[in-house]
Amino acid sequence: MSVSLLQIDAEALGKNAETVFRDKGGKRRNLKEEKLKQRAEDAKKEEMNEKYMVWGKGMAQKAQQEQTLQETLHEMDKPLARFKDDEVLDAMLKERERAEDPMLAYMQKKKAKENKGGSKAKAKPRYRGPEPPPNRFNIWPGYRWDGVDRSNGFEKEFFAKMANKKAVADMAYKWSVEDM
């Protein structure tokens, strides 16, 4: 019963058959299904990333970006040439703060007062007792401090040394310029 290879059907021999891919364990892999699963996972990850990108950006920054865009669009509608009597330009220039402006501090106080008028934010209480001992960092004591100095004396020594050093330097200077 020897059958020649020519007589056997081509399909039985596996001609034109699909390639079988196997994993490390020897199990068959369906590459089409795996590709579909991978695409679905990628789409899901992309959707989550977009969602978190929206969450990751702050609400204030988003609002500011929107406002800037609206202002830019508004400015684009205006003519390129502006004249002296343009009220919008005048208001914009008045609103601008310049470092060399002598009334800058006054205008900032005025703006702060206007902004504060709408909401009554409680200010943190401050210490209102006798003058506290000086410290190296000029930090004011907390409002509950009872006025008792509980330090180990380092600050007092530090300031004494600094004062002594300055006094010696002053005396040396005076001695060096004294008429002899």
CSV table of N, CA and C in Angstrom, one decimal:
chain,number,residue,atom,x,y,z
A,1,MET,N,0.8,-1.2,0.0
A,1,MET,CA,0.0,0.0,0.0
A,1,MET,C,0.8,1.3,0.0
A,2,SER,N,1.7,1.3,-0.8
A,2,SER,CA,2.5,2.5,-0.9
A,2,SER,C,1.8,3.5,-1.8
A,3,VAL,N,1.4,4.6,-1.3
A,3,VAL,CA,0.8,5.6,-2.1
A,3,VAL,C,1.8,6.7,-2.4
A,4,SER,N,1.9,7.1,-3.6
A,4,SER,CA,2.9,8.1,-3.9
A,4,SER,C,2.4,9.5,-3.4
A,5,LEU,N,3.3,10.3,-3.2
A,5,LEU,CA,3.0,11.7,-2.7
A,5,LEU,C,2.2,12.5,-3.7
A,6,LEU,N,2.4,12.1,-5.0
A,6,LEU,CA,1.7,12.9,-6.0
A,6,LEU,C,0.2,12.6,-6.0
A,7,GLN,N,-0.2,11.4,-5.5
A,7,GLN,CA,-1.6,11.0,-5.6
A,7,GLN,C,-2.4,11.6,-4.4
A,8,ILE,N,-1.7,12.0,-3.3
A,8,ILE,CA,-2.3,12.5,-2.1
A,8,ILE,C,-2.8,13.9,-2.4
A,9,ASP,N,-4.0,14.2,-1.8
A,9,ASP,CA,-4.6,15.5,-2.0
A,9,ASP,C,-3.6,16.6,-1.4
A,10,ALA,N,-3.5,17.8,-2.1
A,10,ALA,CA,-2.7,18.9,-1.6
A,10,ALA,C,-3.1,19.4,-0.3
A,11,GLU,N,-4.4,19.4,0.0
A,11,GLU,CA,-4.9,19.9,1.2
A,11,GLU,C,-4.5,19.0,2.4
A,12,ALA,N,-4.5,17.7,2.2
A,12,ALA,CA,-4.1,16.8,3.2
A,12,ALA,C,-2.6,16.9,3.6
A,13,LEU,N,-1.9,17.3,2.6
A,13,LEU,CA,-0.4,17.5,2.8
A,13,LEU,C,-0.2,18.9,3.5
A,14,GLY,N,-1.2,19.7,3.5
A,14,GLY,CA,-1.0,21.0,4.2
A,14,GLY,C,-0.5,22.1,3.3
A,15,LYS,N,-0.6,21.9,2.0
A,15,LYS,CA,-0.3,23.0,1.1
A,15,LYS,C,-1.3,24.1,1.2
A,16,ASN,N,-0.8,25.4,1.1
A,16,ASN,CA,-1.6,26.6,1.2
A,16,ASN,C,-2.3,26.7,2.5
A,17,ALA,N,-1.9,26.0,3.5
A,17,ALA,CA,-2.5,26.0,4.8
A,17,ALA,C,-2.0,27.3,5.6
A,18,GLU,N,-2.8,27.7,6.6
A,18,GLU,CA,-2.4,28.8,7.4
A,18,GLU,C,-1.2,28.4,8.3
A,19,THR,N,-0.4,29.3,8.6
A,19,THR,CA,0.7,29.1,9.5
A,19,THR,C,0.2,29.0,10.9
A,20,VAL,N,0.7,28.0,11.7
A,20,VAL,CA,0.3,27.8,13.1
A,20,VAL,C,1.3,28.4,13.9
A,21,PHE,N,1.0,29.4,14.8
A,21,PHE,CA,1.9,30.0,15.7
A,21,PHE,C,1.6,29.5,17.1
A,22,ARG,N,2.7,29.2,17.8
A,22,ARG,CA,2.5,28.6,19.1
A,22,ARG,C,3.3,29.4,20.2
A,23,ASP,N,2.8,29.4,21.4
A,23,ASP,CA,3.5,30.1,22.5
A,23,ASP,C,4.6,29.2,23.1
A,24,LYS,N,5.3,29.6,24.1
A,24,LYS,CA,6.3,28.8,24.7
A,24,LYS,C,5.9,27.5,25.3
A,25,GLY,N,4.6,27.4,25.7
A,25,GLY,CA,4.1,26.2,26.2
A,25,GLY,C,3.6,25.2,25.2
A,26,GLY,N,3.6,25.6,23.9
A,26,GLY,CA,3.2,24.8,22.8
A,26,GLY,C,1.8,24.9,22.4
A,27,LYS,N,1.1,25.8,23.1
A,27,LYS,CA,-0.4,26.0,22.8
A,27,LYS,C,-0.5,26.9,21.6
A,28,ARG,N,-1.5,26.7,20.8
A,28,ARG,CA,-1.8,27.5,19.6
A,28,ARG,C,-2.1,28.9,20.0
A,29,ARG,N,-1.6,29.9,19.2
A,29,ARG,CA,-1.9,31.3,19.4
A,29,ARG,C,-2.8,31.8,18.2
A,30,ASN,N,-3.8,32.5,18.5
A,30,ASN,CA,-4.6,33.1,17.4
A,30,ASN,C,-4.2,34.6,17.3
A,31,LEU,N,-3.4,34.9,16.3
A,31,LEU,CA,-2.8,36.2,16.2
A,31,LEU,C,-3.9,37.3,15.9
A,32,LYS,N,-4.9,36.9,15.2
A,32,LYS,CA,-6.0,37.9,14.8
A,32,LYS,C,-6.7,38.3,16.1
A,33,GLU,N,-7.1,37.3,16.9
A,33,GLU,CA,-7.8,37.7,18.2
A,33,GLU,C,-6.9,38.5,19.1
A,34,GLU,N,-5.6,38.1,19.2
A,34,GLU,CA,-4.7,38.9,20.0
A,34,GLU,C,-4.6,40.3,19.5
A,35,LYS,N,-4.5,40.5,18.2
A,35,LYS,CA,-4.4,41.9,17.7
A,35,LYS,C,-5.6,42.7,18.0
A,36,LEU,N,-6.8,42.1,17.9
A,36,LEU,CA,-8.1,42.7,18.2
A,36,LEU,C,-8.1,43.1,19.7
A,37,LYS,N,-7.7,42.2,20.6
A,37,LYS,CA,-7.6,42.5,22.0
A,37,LYS,C,-6.7,43.6,22.3
A,38,GLN,N,-5.5,43.6,21.7
A,38,GLN,CA,-4.5,44.6,21.9
A,38,GLN,C,-5.0,46.0,21.5
A,39,ARG,N,-5.7,46.0,20.3
A,39,ARG,CA,-6.3,47.3,19.9
A,39,ARG,C,-7.4,47.8,20.8
A,40,ALA,N,-8.2,46.9,21.4
A,40,ALA,CA,-9.2,47.3,22.3
A,40,ALA,C,-8.6,47.8,23.6
A,41,GLU,N,-7.5,47.2,24.1
A,41,GLU,CA,-6.8,47.6,25.3
A,41,GLU,C,-6.2,49.0,25.0
A,42,ASP,N,-5.6,49.2,23.9
A,42,ASP,CA,-4.9,50.5,23.5
A,42,ASP,C,-6.0,51.6,23.5
A,43,ALA,N,-7.1,51.3,22.9
A,43,ALA,CA,-8.2,52.3,22.8
A,43,ALA,C,-8.7,52.7,24.2
A,44,LYS,N,-8.8,51.6,25.1
A,44,LYS,CA,-9.2,51.9,26.5
A,44,LYS,C,-8.2,52.7,27.2
A,45,LYS,N,-6.9,52.4,27.0
A,45,LYS,CA,-5.8,53.1,27.7
A,45,LYS,C,-5.8,54.6,27.2
A,46,GLU,N,-6.0,54.8,25.9
A,46,GLU,CA,-6.0,56.1,25.3
A,46,GLU,C,-7.2,56.9,25.9
A,47,GLU,N,-8.3,56.3,26.0
A,47,GLU,CA,-9.5,57.0,26.6
A,47,GLU,C,-9.2,57.4,28.0
A,48,MET,N,-8.6,56.5,28.8
A,48,MET,CA,-8.3,56.8,30.2
A,48,MET,C,-7.3,57.9,30.3
A,49,ASN,N,-6.3,57.9,29.4
A,49,ASN,CA,-5.3,58.9,29.4
A,49,ASN,C,-5.9,60.3,29.1
A,50,GLU,N,-6.8,60.3,28.1
A,50,GLU,CA,-7.5,61.6,27.8
A,50,GLU,C,-8.3,62.1,29.0
A,51,LYS,N,-8.9,61.1,29.7
A,51,LYS,CA,-9.8,61.5,30.8
A,51,LYS,C,-8.9,62.1,31.9
A,52,TYR,N,-7.8,61.4,32.2
A,52,TYR,CA,-6.9,61.9,33.3
A,52,TYR,C,-6.2,63.2,32.9
A,53,MET,N,-5.9,63.4,31.6
A,53,MET,CA,-5.3,64.6,31.1
A,53,MET,C,-6.2,65.8,31.4
A,54,VAL,N,-7.5,65.6,31.3
A,54,VAL,CA,-8.5,66.6,31.6
A,54,VAL,C,-8.5,66.8,33.1
A,55,TRP,N,-8.5,65.8,33.9
A,55,TRP,CA,-8.5,65.9,35.3
A,55,TRP,C,-7.2,66.5,35.8
A,56,GLY,N,-6.0,66.2,35.2
A,56,GLY,CA,-4.7,66.6,35.6
A,56,GLY,C,-4.5,68.1,35.5
A,57,LYS,N,-5.2,68.7,34.5
A,57,LYS,CA,-5.0,70.1,34.4
A,57,LYS,C,-6.0,70.8,35.3
A,58,GLY,N,-5.5,71.9,36.0
A,58,GLY,CA,-6.3,72.5,37.0
A,58,GLY,C,-7.4,73.3,36.4
A,59,MET,N,-8.5,73.4,37.2
A,59,MET,CA,-9.7,74.1,36.7
A,59,MET,C,-9.4,75.6,36.5
A,60,ALA,N,-8.5,76.2,37.3
A,60,ALA,CA,-8.2,77.6,37.2
A,60,ALA,C,-7.4,77.8,35.9
A,61,GLN,N,-6.4,76.9,35.6
A,61,GLN,CA,-5.6,77.1,34.4
A,61,GLN,C,-6.5,76.9,33.2
A,62,LYS,N,-7.4,76.0,33.3
A,62,LYS,CA,-8.3,75.8,32.1
A,62,LYS,C,-9.2,77.0,31.9
A,63,ALA,N,-9.7,77.6,33.0
A,63,ALA,CA,-10.5,78.8,32.8
A,63,ALA,C,-9.7,80.0,32.3
A,64,GLN,N,-8.5,80.1,32.8
A,64,GLN,CA,-7.6,81.2,32.3
A,64,GLN,C,-7.3,81.0,30.8
A,65,GLN,N,-7.0,79.7,30.4
A,65,GLN,CA,-6.7,79.5,29.0
A,65,GLN,C,-7.9,79.8,28.2
A,66,GLU,N,-9.1,79.5,28.6
A,66,GLU,CA,-10.4,79.8,27.9
A,66,GLU,C,-10.5,81.3,27.8
A,67,GLN,N,-10.3,82.0,28.9
A,67,GLN,CA,-10.4,83.5,28.9
A,67,GLN,C,-9.4,84.1,28.0
A,68,THR,N,-8.2,83.6,28.0
A,68,THR,CA,-7.1,84.1,27.1
A,68,THR,C,-7.6,84.0,25.6
A,69,LEU,N,-8.1,82.8,25.3
A,69,LEU,CA,-8.6,82.5,24.0
A,69,LEU,C,-9.7,83.5,23.6
A,70,GLN,N,-10.6,83.7,24.5
A,70,GLN,CA,-11.7,84.6,24.2
A,70,GLN,C,-11.2,86.0,24.0
A,71,GLU,N,-10.3,86.5,24.8
A,71,GLU,CA,-9.7,87.8,24.7
A,71,GLU,C,-9.0,87.9,23.3
A,72,THR,N,-8.2,86.9,23.0
A,72,THR,CA,-7.5,86.9,21.7
A,72,THR,C,-8.5,87.0,20.5
A,73,LEU,N,-9.6,86.2,20.6
A,73,LEU,CA,-10.6,86.3,19.5
A,73,LEU,C,-11.2,87.7,19.5
A,74,HIS,N,-11.5,88.2,20.7
A,74,HIS,CA,-12.1,89.6,20.7
A,74,HIS,C,-11.1,90.6,20.1
A,75,GLU,N,-9.8,90.5,20.4
A,75,GLU,CA,-8.8,91.4,19.9
A,75,GLU,C,-8.7,91.2,18.3
A,76,MET,N,-8.9,90.0,17.8
A,76,MET,CA,-8.8,89.8,16.4
A,76,MET,C,-9.9,90.4,15.6
A,77,ASP,N,-11.1,90.6,16.3
A,77,ASP,CA,-12.2,91.3,15.6
A,77,ASP,C,-12.0,92.8,15.5
A,78,LYS,N,-11.1,93.3,16.3
A,78,LYS,CA,-10.9,94.8,16.2
A,78,LYS,C,-10.0,95.2,15.0
A,79,PRO,N,-10.2,96.4,14.6
A,79,PRO,CA,-9.3,96.9,13.5
A,79,PRO,C,-7.8,96.9,14.0
A,80,LEU,N,-6.9,96.8,13.0
A,80,LEU,CA,-5.5,96.8,13.3
A,80,LEU,C,-5.0,98.2,13.8
A,81,ALA,N,-5.5,99.2,13.2
A,81,ALA,CA,-5.1,100.6,13.6
A,81,ALA,C,-6.1,101.1,14.7
A,82,ARG,N,-5.5,101.6,15.7
A,82,ARG,CA,-6.3,102.2,16.9
A,82,ARG,C,-5.9,103.6,17.0
A,83,PHE,N,-6.9,104.4,17.5
A,83,PHE,CA,-6.8,105.8,17.7
A,83,PHE,C,-6.8,106.2,19.1
A,84,LYS,N,-6.6,107.5,19.4
A,84,LYS,CA,-6.6,108.0,20.8
A,84,LYS,C,-7.9,107.8,21.5
A,85,ASP,N,-9.0,107.9,20.8
A,85,ASP,CA,-10.3,107.9,21.4
A,85,ASP,C,-10.8,106.5,21.6
A,86,ASP,N,-10.0,105.4,21.4
A,86,ASP,CA,-10.5,104.1,21.6
A,86,ASP,C,-10.6,103.8,23.1
A,87,GLU,N,-11.8,103.6,23.5
A,87,GLU,CA,-12.1,103.4,25.0
A,87,GLU,C,-11.5,102.1,25.5
A,88,VAL,N,-11.6,101.0,24.7
A,88,VAL,CA,-11.1,99.7,25.1
A,88,VAL,C,-9.6,99.7,25.3
A,89,LEU,N,-8.9,100.3,24.3
A,89,LEU,CA,-7.5,100.5,24.4
A,89,LEU,C,-7.1,101.3,25.6
A,90,ASP,N,-7.8,102.4,25.9
A,90,ASP,CA,-7.5,103.3,27.0
A,90,ASP,C,-7.7,102.5,28.3
A,91,ALA,N,-8.8,101.8,28.4
A,91,ALA,CA,-9.0,101.0,29.7
A,91,ALA,C,-8.0,99.9,29.9
A,92,MET,N,-7.5,99.3,28.8
A,92,MET,CA,-6.5,98.2,28.9
A,92,MET,C,-5.2,98.8,29.3
A,93,LEU,N,-4.8,100.0,28.8
A,93,LEU,CA,-3.6,100.6,29.2
A,93,LEU,C,-3.6,101.1,30.6
A,94,LYS,N,-4.8,101.6,31.1
A,94,LYS,CA,-4.9,102.0,32.5
A,94,LYS,C,-4.8,100.8,33.4
A,95,GLU,N,-5.3,99.7,33.0
A,95,GLU,CA,-5.4,98.5,33.8
A,95,GLU,C,-3.9,97.9,34.0
A,96,ARG,N,-3.1,98.1,33.1
A,96,ARG,CA,-1.7,97.6,33.1
A,96,ARG,C,-0.9,98.1,34.2
A,97,GLU,N,-0.2,97.3,34.9
A,97,GLU,CA,0.6,97.7,36.1
A,97,GLU,C,2.1,97.8,35.6
A,98,ARG,N,2.7,98.9,35.9
A,98,ARG,CA,4.1,99.1,35.6
A,98,ARG,C,5.0,99.2,36.9
A,99,ALA,N,6.1,98.7,36.9
A,99,ALA,CA,7.0,98.7,38.1
A,99,ALA,C,7.4,100.1,38.4
A,100,GLU,N,7.6,101.0,37.4
A,100,GLU,CA,8.1,102.3,37.7
A,100,GLU,C,7.0,103.3,38.0
A,101,ASP,N,5.7,102.8,38.1
A,101,ASP,CA,4.6,103.7,38.3
A,101,ASP,C,4.6,104.1,39.8
A,102,PRO,N,4.6,105.5,40.1
A,102,PRO,CA,4.6,105.9,41.5
A,102,PRO,C,3.4,105.6,42.3
A,103,MET,N,2.3,105.4,41.6
A,103,MET,CA,1.0,105.1,42.3
A,103,MET,C,0.7,103.6,42.3
A,104,LEU,N,1.7,102.7,41.9
A,104,LEU,CA,1.4,101.3,41.8
A,104,LEU,C,1.0,100.7,43.2
A,105,ALA,N,1.6,101.1,44.3
A,105,ALA,CA,1.2,100.5,45.6
A,105,ALA,C,-0.2,100.9,45.9
A,106,TYR,N,-0.5,102.2,45.6
A,106,TYR,CA,-1.9,102.7,45.9
A,106,TYR,C,-2.9,101.9,45.1
A,107,MET,N,-2.6,101.7,43.8
A,107,MET,CA,-3.6,101.0,43.0
A,107,MET,C,-3.7,99.6,43.4
A,108,GLN,N,-2.6,98.9,43.8
A,108,GLN,CA,-2.7,97.5,44.3
A,108,GLN,C,-3.6,97.4,45.5
A,109,LYS,N,-3.4,98.4,46.4
A,109,LYS,CA,-4.2,98.4,47.7
A,109,LYS,C,-5.7,98.6,47.3
A,110,LYS,N,-5.9,99.5,46.4
A,110,LYS,CA,-7.3,99.8,46.0
A,110,LYS,C,-7.9,98.5,45.4
A,111,LYS,N,-7.2,97.8,44.5
A,111,LYS,CA,-7.7,96.6,43.9
A,111,LYS,C,-7.9,95.5,44.9
A,112,ALA,N,-7.0,95.4,45.9
A,112,ALA,CA,-7.1,94.4,46.9
A,112,ALA,C,-8.4,94.7,47.8
A,113,LYS,N,-8.6,96.0,48.1
A,113,LYS,CA,-9.8,96.4,48.9
A,113,LYS,C,-11.1,96.0,48.1
A,114,GLU,N,-11.1,96.3,46.8
A,114,GLU,CA,-12.2,96.0,46.0
A,114,GLU,C,-12.5,94.5,45.9
A,115,ASN,N,-11.5,93.7,45.8
A,115,ASN,CA,-11.6,92.3,45.8
A,115,ASN,C,-12.0,91.7,47.1
A,116,LYS,N,-11.5,92.3,48.2
A,116,LYS,CA,-11.8,91.9,49.5
A,116,LYS,C,-13.2,92.2,49.9
A,117,GLY,N,-13.8,93.3,49.4
A,117,GLY,CA,-15.1,93.7,49.7
A,117,GLY,C,-16.2,92.7,49.5
A,118,GLY,N,-16.0,91.9,48.5
A,118,GLY,CA,-17.0,90.8,48.1
A,118,GLY,C,-17.0,89.7,49.1
A,119,SER,N,-15.8,89.2,49.5
A,119,SER,CA,-15.7,88.1,50.4
A,119,SER,C,-15.0,88.5,51.7
A,120,LYS,N,-15.6,88.1,52.8
A,120,LYS,CA,-15.0,88.5,54.1
A,120,LYS,C,-14.2,87.3,54.6
A,121,ALA,N,-12.9,87.2,54.2
A,121,ALA,CA,-12.0,86.2,54.5
A,121,ALA,C,-11.4,86.5,55.9
A,122,LYS,N,-11.4,85.6,56.8
A,122,LYS,CA,-10.8,85.8,58.1
A,122,LYS,C,-9.3,85.8,58.1
A,123,ALA,N,-8.7,86.9,58.6
A,123,ALA,CA,-7.3,86.9,58.7
A,123,ALA,C,-6.8,86.1,59.9
A,124,LYS,N,-5.6,85.6,59.8
A,124,LYS,CA,-5.1,84.8,60.9
A,124,LYS,C,-4.7,85.7,62.0
A,125,PRO,N,-5.0,85.3,63.2
A,125,PRO,CA,-4.7,86.2,64.4
A,125,PRO,C,-3.1,86.3,64.5
A,126,ARG,N,-2.7,87.4,65.0
A,126,ARG,CA,-1.3,87.7,65.2
A,126,ARG,C,-1.0,87.9,66.7
A,127,TYR,N,0.3,87.7,67.1
A,127,TYR,CA,0.7,88.0,68.5
A,127,TYR,C,0.6,89.5,68.8
A,128,ARG,N,0.0,89.8,69.9
A,128,ARG,CA,-0.2,91.2,70.3
A,128,ARG,C,0.4,91.5,71.7
A,129,GLY,N,1.4,90.9,72.1
A,129,GLY,CA,2.0,91.1,73.4
A,129,GLY,C,3.2,92.0,73.4
A,130,PRO,N,4.0,92.0,74.5
A,130,PRO,CA,5.2,92.8,74.5
A,130,PRO,C,6.2,92.3,73.4
A,131,GLU,N,7.1,93.2,73.1
A,131,GLU,CA,8.1,92.9,72.0
A,131,GLU,C,8.8,91.6,72.3
A,132,PRO,N,8.8,90.7,71.4
A,132,PRO,CA,9.5,89.4,71.6
A,132,PRO,C,11.0,89.6,71.4
A,133,PRO,N,11.8,88.7,72.0
A,133,PRO,CA,13.3,88.8,71.8
A,133,PRO,C,13.6,88.6,70.4
A,134,PRO,N,14.7,89.2,69.9
A,134,PRO,CA,15.0,89.1,68.5
A,134,PRO,C,15.5,87.7,68.1
A,135,ASN,N,15.3,87.2,66.9
A,135,ASN,CA,15.8,86.0,66.5
A,135,ASN,C,16.5,86.1,65.1
A,136,ARG,N,17.3,85.2,64.7
A,136,ARG,CA,18.1,85.3,63.5
A,136,ARG,C,17.2,85.5,62.2
A,137,PHE,N,16.0,85.0,62.2
A,137,PHE,CA,15.2,84.9,61.0
A,137,PHE,C,14.1,85.9,61.0
A,138,ASN,N,14.0,86.8,62.1
A,138,ASN,CA,12.9,87.8,62.2
A,138,ASN,C,11.5,87.1,62.1
A,139,ILE,N,11.4,86.0,62.8
A,139,ILE,CA,10.1,85.3,62.8
A,139,ILE,C,9.3,85.8,64.0
A,140,TRP,N,8.1,86.3,63.7
A,140,TRP,CA,7.2,86.7,64.8
A,140,TRP,C,6.6,85.5,65.5
A,141,PRO,N,6.4,85.6,66.8
A,141,PRO,CA,5.9,84.4,67.5
A,141,PRO,C,4.4,84.2,67.2
A,142,GLY,N,4.0,83.0,67.5
A,142,GLY,CA,2.6,82.6,67.2
A,142,GLY,C,1.6,83.4,68.1
A,143,TYR,N,0.4,83.5,67.8
A,143,TYR,CA,-0.5,84.4,68.5
A,143,TYR,C,-0.9,83.8,69.9
A,144,ARG,N,-0.5,82.6,70.2
A,144,ARG,CA,-0.8,82.0,71.5
A,144,ARG,C,0.4,82.1,72.5
A,145,TRP,N,1.5,82.7,72.0
A,145,TRP,CA,2.7,82.7,72.8
A,145,TRP,C,2.5,83.5,74.1
A,146,ASP,N,3.0,83.0,75.2
A,146,ASP,CA,2.7,83.7,76.5
A,146,ASP,C,3.8,84.6,76.9
A,147,GLY,N,4.8,84.8,76.1
A,147,GLY,CA,5.9,85.8,76.4
A,147,GLY,C,7.0,85.2,77.2
A,148,VAL,N,7.0,84.0,77.5
A,148,VAL,CA,8.1,83.3,78.2
A,148,VAL,C,9.2,82.8,77.2
A,149,ASP,N,10.4,83.2,77.4
A,149,ASP,CA,11.5,82.8,76.5
A,149,ASP,C,12.0,81.4,77.0
A,150,ARG,N,11.7,80.4,76.3
A,150,ARG,CA,12.1,79.0,76.7
A,150,ARG,C,13.3,78.5,75.8
A,151,SER,N,14.1,79.4,75.3
A,151,SER,CA,15.2,79.0,74.5
A,151,SER,C,16.4,78.6,75.3
A,152,ASN,N,17.4,78.0,74.7
A,152,ASN,CA,18.6,77.6,75.4
A,152,ASN,C,19.6,78.7,75.5
A,153,GLY,N,19.3,79.9,75.0
A,153,GLY,CA,20.1,81.1,75.1
A,153,GLY,C,21.0,81.3,73.8
A,154,PHE,N,20.9,80.4,72.9
A,154,PHE,CA,21.7,80.5,71.7
A,154,PHE,C,21.5,81.8,70.9
A,155,GLU,N,20.2,82.2,70.8
A,155,GLU,CA,19.9,83.4,70.0
A,155,GLU,C,20.5,84.6,70.8
A,156,LYS,N,20.4,84.6,72.1
A,156,LYS,CA,20.9,85.8,72.9
A,156,LYS,C,22.4,85.9,72.7
A,157,GLU,N,23.1,84.7,72.8
A,157,GLU,CA,24.6,84.7,72.6
A,157,GLU,C,25.0,85.1,71.2
A,158,PHE,N,24.2,84.7,70.2
A,158,PHE,CA,24.5,85.0,68.8
A,158,PHE,C,24.4,86.5,68.6
A,159,PHE,N,23.4,87.2,69.2
A,159,PHE,CA,23.2,88.6,69.0
A,159,PHE,C,24.3,89.4,69.8
A,160,ALA,N,24.7,88.8,71.0
A,160,ALA,CA,25.7,89.5,71.8
A,160,ALA,C,27.0,89.4,71.0
A,161,LYS,N,27.4,88.3,70.4
A,161,LYS,CA,28.6,88.2,69.6
A,161,LYS,C,28.6,89.1,68.4
A,162,MET,N,27.4,89.2,67.8
A,162,MET,CA,27.3,90.1,66.6
A,162,MET,C,27.5,91.5,67.0
A,163,ALA,N,26.9,91.9,68.2
A,163,ALA,CA,27.0,93.3,68.7
A,163,ALA,C,28.5,93.6,69.1
A,164,ASN,N,29.1,92.6,69.7
A,164,ASN,CA,30.5,92.8,70.2
A,164,ASN,C,31.4,92.9,68.9
A,165,LYS,N,31.2,92.1,67.9
A,165,LYS,CA,32.0,92.2,66.7
A,165,LYS,C,31.9,93.5,66.1
A,166,LYS,N,30.6,94.0,66.0
A,166,LYS,CA,30.4,95.3,65.4
A,166,LYS,C,31.0,96.5,66.2
A,167,ALA,N,31.0,96.4,67.6
A,167,ALA,CA,31.5,97.4,68.4
A,167,ALA,C,33.1,97.4,68.3
A,168,VAL,N,33.7,96.2,68.2
A,168,VAL,CA,35.1,96.1,68.0
A,168,VAL,C,35.5,96.7,66.7
A,169,ALA,N,34.7,96.4,65.6
A,169,ALA,CA,35.0,97.0,64.3
A,169,ALA,C,34.9,98.5,64.3
A,170,ASP,N,33.9,99.0,65.0
A,170,ASP,CA,33.7,100.5,65.0
A,170,ASP,C,34.9,101.1,65.8
A,171,MET,N,35.3,100.5,66.9
A,171,MET,CA,36.3,101.0,67.7
A,171,MET,C,37.7,101.0,66.9
A,172,ALA,N,37.9,99.9,66.2
A,172,ALA,CA,39.1,99.8,65.4
A,172,ALA,C,39.1,100.9,64.3
A,173,TYR,N,38.0,101.2,63.7
A,173,TYR,CA,37.9,102.2,62.7
A,173,TYR,C,38.1,103.6,63.3
A,174,LYS,N,37.5,103.8,64.4
A,174,LYS,CA,37.7,105.1,65.0
A,174,LYS,C,39.2,105.3,65.5
A,175,TRP,N,39.8,104.3,66.0
A,175,TRP,CA,41.2,104.4,66.4
A,175,TRP,C,42.1,104.6,65.1
A,176,SER,N,41.7,104.0,64.0
A,176,SER,CA,42.6,104.1,62.8
A,176,SER,C,42.5,105.5,62.2
A,177,VAL,N,41.4,106.2,62.4
A,177,VAL,CA,41.2,107.6,61.8
A,177,VAL,C,41.5,108.7,62.8
A,178,GLU,N,41.8,108.3,64.0
A,178,GLU,CA,42.0,109.3,65.1
A,178,GLU,C,43.3,110.1,64.8
A,179,ASP,N,43.3,111.4,65.0
A,179,ASP,CA,44.5,112.3,64.9
A,179,ASP,C,45.4,112.0,66.0
A,180,MET,N,46.7,111.8,65.7
A,180,MET,CA,47.6,111.5,66.7
A,180,MET,C,48.6,112.6,66.9
